[in-house]
Short mmCIF file of C-alpha atoms in Angstrom, two decimals:
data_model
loop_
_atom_site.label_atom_id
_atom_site.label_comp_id
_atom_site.label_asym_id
_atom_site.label_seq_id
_atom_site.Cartn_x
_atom_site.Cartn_y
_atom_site.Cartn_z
CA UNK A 1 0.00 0.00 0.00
CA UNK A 2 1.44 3.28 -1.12
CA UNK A 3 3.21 5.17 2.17
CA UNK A 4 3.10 2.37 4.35
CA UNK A 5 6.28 1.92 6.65
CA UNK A 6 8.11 -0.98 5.77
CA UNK A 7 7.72 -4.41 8.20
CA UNK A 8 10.27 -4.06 10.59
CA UNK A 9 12.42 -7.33 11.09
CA UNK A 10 11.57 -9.61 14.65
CA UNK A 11 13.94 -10.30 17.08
CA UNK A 12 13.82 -14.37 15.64
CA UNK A 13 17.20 -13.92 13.66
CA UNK A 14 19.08 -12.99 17.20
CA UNK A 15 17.49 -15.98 18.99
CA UNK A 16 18.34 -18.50 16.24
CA UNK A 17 22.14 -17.03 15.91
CA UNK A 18 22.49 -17.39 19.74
CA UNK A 19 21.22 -20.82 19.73
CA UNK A 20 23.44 -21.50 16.08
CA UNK A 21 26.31 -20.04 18.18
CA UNK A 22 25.88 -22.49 21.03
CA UNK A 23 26.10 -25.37 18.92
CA UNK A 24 29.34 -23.97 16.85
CA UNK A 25 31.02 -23.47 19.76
CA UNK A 26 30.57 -27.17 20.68
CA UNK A 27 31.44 -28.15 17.53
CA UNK A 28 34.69 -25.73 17.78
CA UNK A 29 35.68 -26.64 20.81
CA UNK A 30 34.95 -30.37 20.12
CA UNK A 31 37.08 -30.14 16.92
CA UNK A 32 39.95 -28.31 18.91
CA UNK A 33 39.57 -31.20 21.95
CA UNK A 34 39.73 -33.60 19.75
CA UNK A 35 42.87 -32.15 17.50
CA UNK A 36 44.68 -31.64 21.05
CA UNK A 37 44.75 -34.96 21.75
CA UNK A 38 45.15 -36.03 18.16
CA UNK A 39 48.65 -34.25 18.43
CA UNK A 40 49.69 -35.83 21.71
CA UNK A 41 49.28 -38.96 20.11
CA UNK A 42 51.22 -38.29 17.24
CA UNK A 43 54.19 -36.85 19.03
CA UNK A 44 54.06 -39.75 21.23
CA UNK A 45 54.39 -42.53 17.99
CA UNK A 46 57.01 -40.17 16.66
CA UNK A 47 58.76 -40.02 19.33
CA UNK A 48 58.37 -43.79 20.51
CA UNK A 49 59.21 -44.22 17.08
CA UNK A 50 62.68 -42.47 17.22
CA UNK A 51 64.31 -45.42 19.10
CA UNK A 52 63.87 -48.12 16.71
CA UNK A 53 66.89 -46.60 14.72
CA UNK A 54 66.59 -45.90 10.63
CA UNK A 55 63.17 -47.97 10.21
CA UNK A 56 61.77 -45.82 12.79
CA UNK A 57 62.16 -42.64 10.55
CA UNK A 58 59.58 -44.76 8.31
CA UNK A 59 56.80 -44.20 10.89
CA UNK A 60 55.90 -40.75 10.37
CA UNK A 61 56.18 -40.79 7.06
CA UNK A 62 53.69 -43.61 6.61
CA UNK A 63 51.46 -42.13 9.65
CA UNK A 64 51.17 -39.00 7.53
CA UNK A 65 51.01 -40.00 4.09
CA UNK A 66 47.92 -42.28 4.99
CA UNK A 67 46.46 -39.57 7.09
CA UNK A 68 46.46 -37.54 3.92
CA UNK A 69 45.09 -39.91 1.88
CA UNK A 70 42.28 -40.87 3.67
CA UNK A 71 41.27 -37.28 4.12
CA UNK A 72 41.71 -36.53 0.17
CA UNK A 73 39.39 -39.24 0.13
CA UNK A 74 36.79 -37.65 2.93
CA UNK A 75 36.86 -34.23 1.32
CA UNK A 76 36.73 -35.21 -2.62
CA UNK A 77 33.03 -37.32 -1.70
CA UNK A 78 31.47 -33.49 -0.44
CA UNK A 79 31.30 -30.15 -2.45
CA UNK A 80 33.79 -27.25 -1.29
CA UNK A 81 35.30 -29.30 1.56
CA UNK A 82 38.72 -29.48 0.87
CA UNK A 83 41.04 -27.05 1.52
CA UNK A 84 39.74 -24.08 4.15
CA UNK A 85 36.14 -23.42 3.54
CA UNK A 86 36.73 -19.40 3.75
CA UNK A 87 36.92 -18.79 0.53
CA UNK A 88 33.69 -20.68 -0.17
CA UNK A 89 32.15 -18.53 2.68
CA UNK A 90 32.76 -15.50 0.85
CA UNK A 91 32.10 -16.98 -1.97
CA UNK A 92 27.96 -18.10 -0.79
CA UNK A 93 28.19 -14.31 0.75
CA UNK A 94 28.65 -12.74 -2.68
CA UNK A 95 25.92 -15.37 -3.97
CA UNK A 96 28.34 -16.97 -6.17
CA UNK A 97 27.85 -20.21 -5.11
CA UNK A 98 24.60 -22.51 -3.89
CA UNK A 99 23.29 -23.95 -0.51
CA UNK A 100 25.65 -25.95 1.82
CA UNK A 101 25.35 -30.08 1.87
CA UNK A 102 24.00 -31.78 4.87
CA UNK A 103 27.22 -33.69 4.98
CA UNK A 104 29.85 -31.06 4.70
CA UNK A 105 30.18 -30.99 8.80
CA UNK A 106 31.03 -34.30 9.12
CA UNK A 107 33.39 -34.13 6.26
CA UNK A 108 34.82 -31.21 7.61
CA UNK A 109 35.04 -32.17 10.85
CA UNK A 110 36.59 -36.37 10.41
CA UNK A 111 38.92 -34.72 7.41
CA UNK A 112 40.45 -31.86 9.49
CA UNK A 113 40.61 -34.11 12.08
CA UNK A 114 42.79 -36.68 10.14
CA UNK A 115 44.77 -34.14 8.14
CA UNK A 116 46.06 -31.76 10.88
CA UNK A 117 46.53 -34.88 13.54
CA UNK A 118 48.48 -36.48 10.97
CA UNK A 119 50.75 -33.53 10.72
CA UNK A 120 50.18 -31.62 7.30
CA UNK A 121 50.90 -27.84 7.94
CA UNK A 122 47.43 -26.71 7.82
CA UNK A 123 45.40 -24.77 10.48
CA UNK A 124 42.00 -25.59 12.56
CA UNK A 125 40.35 -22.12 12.05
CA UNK A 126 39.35 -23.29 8.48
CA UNK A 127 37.49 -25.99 8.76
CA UNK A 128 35.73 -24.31 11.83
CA UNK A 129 35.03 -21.62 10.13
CA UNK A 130 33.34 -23.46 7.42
CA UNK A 131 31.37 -25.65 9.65
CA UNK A 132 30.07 -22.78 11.51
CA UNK A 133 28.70 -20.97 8.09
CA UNK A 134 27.05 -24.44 7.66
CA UNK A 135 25.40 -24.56 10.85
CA UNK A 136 24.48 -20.67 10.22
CA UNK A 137 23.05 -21.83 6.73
CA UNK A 138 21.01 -24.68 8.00
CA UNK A 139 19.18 -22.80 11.14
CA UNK A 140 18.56 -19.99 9.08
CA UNK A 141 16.75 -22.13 6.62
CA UNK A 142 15.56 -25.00 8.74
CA UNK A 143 13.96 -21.59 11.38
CA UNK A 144 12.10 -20.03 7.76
CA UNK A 145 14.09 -16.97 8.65
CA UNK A 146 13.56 -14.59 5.22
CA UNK A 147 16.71 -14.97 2.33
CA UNK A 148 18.24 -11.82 3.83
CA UNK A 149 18.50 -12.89 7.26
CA UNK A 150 19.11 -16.36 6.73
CA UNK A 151 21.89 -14.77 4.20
CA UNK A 152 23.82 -12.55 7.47
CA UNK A 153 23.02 -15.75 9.73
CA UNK A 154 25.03 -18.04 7.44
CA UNK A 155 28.51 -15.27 8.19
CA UNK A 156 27.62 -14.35 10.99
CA UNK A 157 28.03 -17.81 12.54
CA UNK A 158 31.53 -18.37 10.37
CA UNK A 159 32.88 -15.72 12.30
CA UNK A 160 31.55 -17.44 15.17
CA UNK A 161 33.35 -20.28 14.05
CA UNK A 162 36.92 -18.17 13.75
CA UNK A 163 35.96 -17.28 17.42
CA UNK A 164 35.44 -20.24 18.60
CA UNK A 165 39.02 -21.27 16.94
CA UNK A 166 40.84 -18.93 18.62
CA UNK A 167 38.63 -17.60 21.81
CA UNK A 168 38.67 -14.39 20.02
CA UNK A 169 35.13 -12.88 19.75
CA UNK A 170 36.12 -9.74 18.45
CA UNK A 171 38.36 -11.33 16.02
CA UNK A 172 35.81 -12.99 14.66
CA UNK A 173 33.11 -9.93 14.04
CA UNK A 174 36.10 -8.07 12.28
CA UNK A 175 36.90 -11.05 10.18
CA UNK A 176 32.81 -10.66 8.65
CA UNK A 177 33.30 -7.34 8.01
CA UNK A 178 36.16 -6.63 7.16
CA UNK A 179 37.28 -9.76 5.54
CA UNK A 180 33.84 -11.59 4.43
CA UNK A 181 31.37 -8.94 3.60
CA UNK A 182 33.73 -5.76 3.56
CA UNK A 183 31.24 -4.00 4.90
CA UNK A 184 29.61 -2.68 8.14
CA UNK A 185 25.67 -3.79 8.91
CA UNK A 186 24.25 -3.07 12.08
CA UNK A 187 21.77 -5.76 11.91
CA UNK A 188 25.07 -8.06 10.57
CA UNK A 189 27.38 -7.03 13.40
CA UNK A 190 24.85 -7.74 15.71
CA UNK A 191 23.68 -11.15 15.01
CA UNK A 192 27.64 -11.54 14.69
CA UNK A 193 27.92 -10.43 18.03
CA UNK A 194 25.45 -13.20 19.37
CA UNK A 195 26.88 -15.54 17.64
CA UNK A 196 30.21 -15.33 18.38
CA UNK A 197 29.95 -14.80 22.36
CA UNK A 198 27.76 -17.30 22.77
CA UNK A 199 30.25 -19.85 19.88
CA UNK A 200 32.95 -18.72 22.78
CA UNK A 201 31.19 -19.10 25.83
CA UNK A 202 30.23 -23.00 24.72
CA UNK A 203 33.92 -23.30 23.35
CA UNK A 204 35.34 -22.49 26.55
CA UNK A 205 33.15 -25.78 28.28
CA UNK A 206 35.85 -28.20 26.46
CA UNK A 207 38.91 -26.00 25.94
CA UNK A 208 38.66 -23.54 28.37
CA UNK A 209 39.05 -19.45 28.25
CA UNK A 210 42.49 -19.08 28.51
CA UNK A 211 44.21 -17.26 25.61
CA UNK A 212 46.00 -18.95 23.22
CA UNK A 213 49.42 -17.93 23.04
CA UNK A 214 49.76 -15.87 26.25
CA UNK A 215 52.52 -13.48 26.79
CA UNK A 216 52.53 -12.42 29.96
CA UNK A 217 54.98 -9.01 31.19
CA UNK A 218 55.35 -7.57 27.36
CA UNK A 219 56.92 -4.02 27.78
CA UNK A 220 55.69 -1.52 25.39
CA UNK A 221 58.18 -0.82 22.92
CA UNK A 222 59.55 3.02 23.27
CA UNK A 223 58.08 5.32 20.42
CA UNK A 224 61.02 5.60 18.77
CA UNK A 225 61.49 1.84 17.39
CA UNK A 226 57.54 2.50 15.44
CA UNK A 227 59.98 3.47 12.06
CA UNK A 228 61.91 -0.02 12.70
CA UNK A 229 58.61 -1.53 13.15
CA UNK A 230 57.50 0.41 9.66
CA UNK A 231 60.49 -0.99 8.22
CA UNK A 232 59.22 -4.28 9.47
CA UNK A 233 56.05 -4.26 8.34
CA UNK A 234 57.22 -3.27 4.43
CA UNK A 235 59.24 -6.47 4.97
CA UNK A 236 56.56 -8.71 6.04
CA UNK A 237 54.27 -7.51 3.49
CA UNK A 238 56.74 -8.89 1.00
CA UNK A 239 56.84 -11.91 2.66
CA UNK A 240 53.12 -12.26 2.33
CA UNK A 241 52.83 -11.04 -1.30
CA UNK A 242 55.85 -14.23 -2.01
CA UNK A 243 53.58 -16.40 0.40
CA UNK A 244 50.24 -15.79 -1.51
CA UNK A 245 51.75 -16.18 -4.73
CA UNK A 246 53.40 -19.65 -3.34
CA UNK A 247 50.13 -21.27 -2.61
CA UNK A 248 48.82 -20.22 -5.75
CA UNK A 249 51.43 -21.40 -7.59
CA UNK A 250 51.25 -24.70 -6.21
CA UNK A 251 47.93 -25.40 -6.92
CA UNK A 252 48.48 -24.30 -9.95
CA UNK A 253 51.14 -26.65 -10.89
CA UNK A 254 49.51 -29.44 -8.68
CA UNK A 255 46.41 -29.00 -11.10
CA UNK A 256 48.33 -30.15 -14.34
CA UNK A 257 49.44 -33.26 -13.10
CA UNK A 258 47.70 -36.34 -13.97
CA UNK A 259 48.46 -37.68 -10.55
CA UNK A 260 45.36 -38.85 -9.25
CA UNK A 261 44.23 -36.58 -6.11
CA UNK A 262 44.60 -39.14 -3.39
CA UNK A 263 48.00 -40.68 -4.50
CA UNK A 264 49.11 -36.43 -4.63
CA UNK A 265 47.78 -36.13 -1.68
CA UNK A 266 49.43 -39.36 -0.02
CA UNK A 267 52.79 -38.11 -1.78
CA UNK A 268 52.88 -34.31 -0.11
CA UNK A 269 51.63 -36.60 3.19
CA UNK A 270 55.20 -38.88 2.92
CA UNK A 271 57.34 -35.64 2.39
CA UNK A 272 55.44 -33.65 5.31
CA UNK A 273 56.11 -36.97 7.49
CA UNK A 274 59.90 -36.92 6.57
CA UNK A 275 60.20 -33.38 8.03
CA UNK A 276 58.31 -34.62 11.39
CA UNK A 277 61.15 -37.45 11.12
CA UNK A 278 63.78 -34.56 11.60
CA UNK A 279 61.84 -32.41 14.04
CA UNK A 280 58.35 -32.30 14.88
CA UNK A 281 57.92 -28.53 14.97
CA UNK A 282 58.56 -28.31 11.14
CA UNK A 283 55.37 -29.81 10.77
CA UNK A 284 51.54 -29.29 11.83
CA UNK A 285 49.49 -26.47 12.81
CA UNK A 286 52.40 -24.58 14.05
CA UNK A 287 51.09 -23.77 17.92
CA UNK A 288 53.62 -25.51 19.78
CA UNK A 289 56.32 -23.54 17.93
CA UNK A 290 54.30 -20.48 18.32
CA UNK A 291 53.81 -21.19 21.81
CA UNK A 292 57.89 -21.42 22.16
CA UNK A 293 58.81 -18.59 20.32
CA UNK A 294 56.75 -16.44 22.31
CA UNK A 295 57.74 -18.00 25.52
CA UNK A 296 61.39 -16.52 24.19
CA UNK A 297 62.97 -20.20 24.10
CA UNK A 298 65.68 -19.26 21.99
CA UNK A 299 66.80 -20.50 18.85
CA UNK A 300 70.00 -19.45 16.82
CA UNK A 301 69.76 -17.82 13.36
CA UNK A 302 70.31 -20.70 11.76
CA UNK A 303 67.63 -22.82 13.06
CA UNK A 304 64.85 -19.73 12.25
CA UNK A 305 66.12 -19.63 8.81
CA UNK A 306 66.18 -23.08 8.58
CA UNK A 307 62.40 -23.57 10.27
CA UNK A 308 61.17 -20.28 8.33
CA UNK A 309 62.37 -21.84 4.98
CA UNK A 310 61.11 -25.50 5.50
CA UNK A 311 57.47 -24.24 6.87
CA UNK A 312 57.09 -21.54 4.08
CA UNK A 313 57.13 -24.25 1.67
CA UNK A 314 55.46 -26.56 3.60
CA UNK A 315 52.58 -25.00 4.09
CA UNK A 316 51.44 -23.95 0.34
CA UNK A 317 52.71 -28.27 -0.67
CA UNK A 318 50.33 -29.45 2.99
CA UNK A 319 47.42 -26.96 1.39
CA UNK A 320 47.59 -28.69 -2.03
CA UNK A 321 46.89 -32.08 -0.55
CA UNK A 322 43.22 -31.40 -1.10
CA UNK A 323 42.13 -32.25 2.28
CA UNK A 324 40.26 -30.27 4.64
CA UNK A 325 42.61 -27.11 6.58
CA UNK A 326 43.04 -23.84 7.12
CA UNK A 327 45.62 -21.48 6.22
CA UNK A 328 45.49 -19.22 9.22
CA UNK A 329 47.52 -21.08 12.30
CA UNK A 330 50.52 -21.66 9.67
CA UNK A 331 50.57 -18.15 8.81
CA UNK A 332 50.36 -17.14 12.88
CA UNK A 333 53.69 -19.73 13.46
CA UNK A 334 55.52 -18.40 10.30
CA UNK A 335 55.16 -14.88 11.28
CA UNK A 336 56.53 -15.53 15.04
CA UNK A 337 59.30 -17.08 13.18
CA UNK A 338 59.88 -13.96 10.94
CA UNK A 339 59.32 -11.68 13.70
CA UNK A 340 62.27 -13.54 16.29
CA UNK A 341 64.64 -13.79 13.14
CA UNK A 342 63.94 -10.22 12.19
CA UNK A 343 64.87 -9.19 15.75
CA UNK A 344 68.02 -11.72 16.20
CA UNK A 345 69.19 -9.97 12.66
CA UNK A 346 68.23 -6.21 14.36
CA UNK A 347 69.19 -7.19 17.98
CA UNK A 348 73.38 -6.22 17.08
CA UNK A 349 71.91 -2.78 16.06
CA UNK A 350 69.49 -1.62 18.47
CA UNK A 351 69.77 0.12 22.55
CA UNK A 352 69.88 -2.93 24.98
CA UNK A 353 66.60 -1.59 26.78
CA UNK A 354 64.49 -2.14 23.38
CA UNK A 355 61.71 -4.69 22.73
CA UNK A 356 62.83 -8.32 23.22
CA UNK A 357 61.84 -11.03 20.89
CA UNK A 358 58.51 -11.94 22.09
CA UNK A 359 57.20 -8.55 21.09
CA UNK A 360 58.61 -8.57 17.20
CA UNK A 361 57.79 -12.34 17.32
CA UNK A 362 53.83 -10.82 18.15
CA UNK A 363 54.15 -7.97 15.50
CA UNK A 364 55.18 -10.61 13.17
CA UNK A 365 52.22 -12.90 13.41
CA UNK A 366 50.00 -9.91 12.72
CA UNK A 367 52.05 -8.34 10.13
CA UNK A 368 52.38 -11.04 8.08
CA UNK A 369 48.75 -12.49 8.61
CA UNK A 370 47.77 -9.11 7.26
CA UNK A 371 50.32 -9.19 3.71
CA UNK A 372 48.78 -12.78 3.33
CA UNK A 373 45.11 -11.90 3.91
CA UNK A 374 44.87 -8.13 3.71
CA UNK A 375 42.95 -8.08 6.55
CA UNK A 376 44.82 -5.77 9.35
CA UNK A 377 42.23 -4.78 11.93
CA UNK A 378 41.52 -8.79 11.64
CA UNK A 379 44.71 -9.51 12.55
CA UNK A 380 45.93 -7.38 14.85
CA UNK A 381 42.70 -7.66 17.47
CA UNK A 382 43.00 -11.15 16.34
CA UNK A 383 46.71 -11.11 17.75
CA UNK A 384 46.20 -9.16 20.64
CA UNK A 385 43.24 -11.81 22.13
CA UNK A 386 45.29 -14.49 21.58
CA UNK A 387 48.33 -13.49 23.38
CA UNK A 388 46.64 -11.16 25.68
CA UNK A 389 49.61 -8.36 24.52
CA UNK A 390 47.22 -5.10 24.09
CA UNK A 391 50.72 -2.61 25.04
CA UNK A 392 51.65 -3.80 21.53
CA UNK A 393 49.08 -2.17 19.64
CA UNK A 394 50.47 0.96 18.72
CA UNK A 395 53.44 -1.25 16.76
CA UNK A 396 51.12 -3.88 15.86
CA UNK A 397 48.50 -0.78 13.67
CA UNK A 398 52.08 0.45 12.41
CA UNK A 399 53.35 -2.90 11.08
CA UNK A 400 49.85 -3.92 9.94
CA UNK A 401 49.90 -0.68 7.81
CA UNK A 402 52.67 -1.08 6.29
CA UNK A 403 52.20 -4.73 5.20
CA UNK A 404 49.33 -4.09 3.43
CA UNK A 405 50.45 -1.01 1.71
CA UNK A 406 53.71 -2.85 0.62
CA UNK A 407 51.69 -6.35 -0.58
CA UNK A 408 49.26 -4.13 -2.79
CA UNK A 409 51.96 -1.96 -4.23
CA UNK A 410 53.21 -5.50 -5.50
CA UNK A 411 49.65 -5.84 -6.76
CA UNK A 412 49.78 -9.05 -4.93
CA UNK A 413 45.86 -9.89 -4.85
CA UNK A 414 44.18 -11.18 -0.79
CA UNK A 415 45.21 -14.83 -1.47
CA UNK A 416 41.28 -15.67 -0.42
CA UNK A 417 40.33 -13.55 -3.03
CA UNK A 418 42.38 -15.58 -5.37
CA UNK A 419 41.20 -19.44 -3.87
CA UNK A 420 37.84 -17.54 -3.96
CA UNK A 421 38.07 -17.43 -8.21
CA UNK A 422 39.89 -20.11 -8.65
CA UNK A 423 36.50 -22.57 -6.75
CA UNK A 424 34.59 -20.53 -9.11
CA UNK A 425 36.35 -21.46 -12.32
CA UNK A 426 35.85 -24.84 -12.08
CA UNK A 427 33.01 -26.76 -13.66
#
């Protein structure tokens, strides 16, 4: 009727997200439970391993390259669930792509589960992410919510699933708008907002609250290291624009083999289970190392080369196995290993009473996140929840800035942009 107001929208969208939120964040923290003790059980057979001499070294490389396999084989019987799920996200955001199948959590869930506890370089956030959009799709449609709301409910509750990753709630409202939607809705940052504290108050019932990678007694660097921290943040950005490319690149070359997918994916699982052979830490989601770095458990020059060089490579060949993982928890442990290298390199040149390792090693993981992703608020609130560091902020915004400005002067495109077309190219 002509002048009538339009219908305003009920409060049923906020009740289903909180009650979608509740169940991601069991089926977050149950994913991140379950990968816990998946890696205690691998390091144990590695290590138990170690003492039956040279046919010992054939353990981990079996372990993985059948833990590869079999989730190749998990992901390639369900649409979109192999590799992280983010890009497909954005992808159902933009309306580029169709509903979710019924059977994408479990093969996102049982993959993940097999890939990452067998030790490929990959991260949990993705498939959590992706499960959570799932769950968001499903009670939006399965509630009769209308296509717009049951449109914002489906991202809304995949940034619940990014916090419920990484107990970071505002981590994950930033990553729907600034990284999903790339925009700012009240109506989507609240149902966000529902989603994600109730996804992390439900997480926190099986993996508790505590952050991630705390770092307790971080001084704030003085104000006159932000240019070396500019300087830093131009380097990581070309770090992440070479990164981006890599993983790209590998697909890409993957692609025109004639290797069948599971017998590629079993081969990149047998040289990922070599490197866990030689040292553990070169291989899987990266938190242990993470957790180290920050800790300041030193390591000499050579070793961070060595470790950034192996796990830079590692990561792109574990993502082009075609199973189910993410792409963020790599990128977190390769940036604390730029970050200590970068100040073991600076160290020689810099006043005694300036920032120790842990703090670069924390501007790291955000700056290079944020060449990788071009996502910077993302990454730095993102950062700062998970180590609980907030009198970094002023070097983490400066570093941030920089890496994106550097990463699109090399017209390097957001690599999720670039997974994003490539799902869409293919028939």
């Amino acid at each position: 009727m002509p002048g009538a107001r339009p219908r305003r929208k009920t409060g049923r969208a906020f009740v289903v997200a909180g009650a979608a939120g509740c169940l991601v964040g069991l089926v977050g923290g149950g994913f991140r439970w379950c990968l816990e003790h998946a890696d205690r059980l691998r390091a144990s057979i590695v290590e138990a391993a170690a003492g039956l001499g040279v046919v010992g070294w054939l353990v981990p490389v079996v372990l993985c390259a059948v833990g590869a396999a079999v989730a190749c084989l998990i992901a390639q019987r369900v649409p979109h669930a192999a590799g992280s799920g983010i890009q497909h996200v954005e992808a159902v955001w933009r309306q580029e792509s169709g509903p979710y199948s019924l059977w994408l959590l479990p093969a996102k869930f049982v993959g993940g589960l097999i890939a990452i506890g067998s030790g490929l370089v990959l991260g949990r956030e993705g498939p959590i992410v992706h499960m959570g959009a799932a769950i968001g799709s499903v009670a939006g449609r399965r509630s009769r919510l209308d296509a717009e709301d049951a449109r914002l409910l489906h991202t809304a509750l995949g940034g619940a699933g990014l916090a419920a990753a990484f107990t970071a709630p505002l981590g994950g409202l930033l990553f729907v708008c600034e990284e999903v939607t790339r925009t700012i809705r009240p109506r989507l940052v609240l149902l966000t907002l529902v989603g994600t504290v109730t996804a992390v108050v439900c997480s926190r019932l099986l993996v508790g609250g505590a952050p991630a990678f705390p770092v307790p007694g971080v001084p704030a660097p003085p104000a006159w290291t932000l240019p070396v921290f500019l300087l830093f943040g131009v380097a990581a950005g070309a770090l992440g624009a070479a990164y981006s490319a890599l993983v790209v690149r590998t697909l890409e070359a993957c692609d025109r083999t004639r290797v069948p997918l599971t017998v590629r994916a079993a081969a990149i699982g047998a040289v990922v289970g070599a490197l866990m052979a030689v040292d553990p830490l070169l291989t899987g989601g990266g938190d242990p190392l993470s957790r180290r770095l920050l800790a300041g458990d030193g390591m000499t020059v050579v070793a961070l080369v060595a470790f950034l060089a192996i796990r830079f490579v590692a990561g792109p060949l574990s993502y082009a196995a075609a199973t189910p993982g993410g792409l963020f928890a790599p990128l977190l442990a390769l940036g604390a290993l730029w970050g200590t290298l970068a100040h073991a390199l600076a160290s020689p040149l810099l006043p005694a009473h300036a920032s120790g390792p842990a703090a670069w090693a924390v501007v790291g993981m955000a700056a290079l996140f944020t060449g990788v992703v071009r996502a910077p608020l993302t990454g730095v609130v993102l950062v700062v929840e998970m180590t609980g560091a907030a009198v970094l902020m002023v070097p983490l915004l400066t570093a941030c800035f920089a890496a994106t400005v550097t990463a699109d002067w090399l017209v390097s495109e957001p690599l999720y942009d670039s997974l994003r077309r490539r799902i869409l190219e293919r028939p």
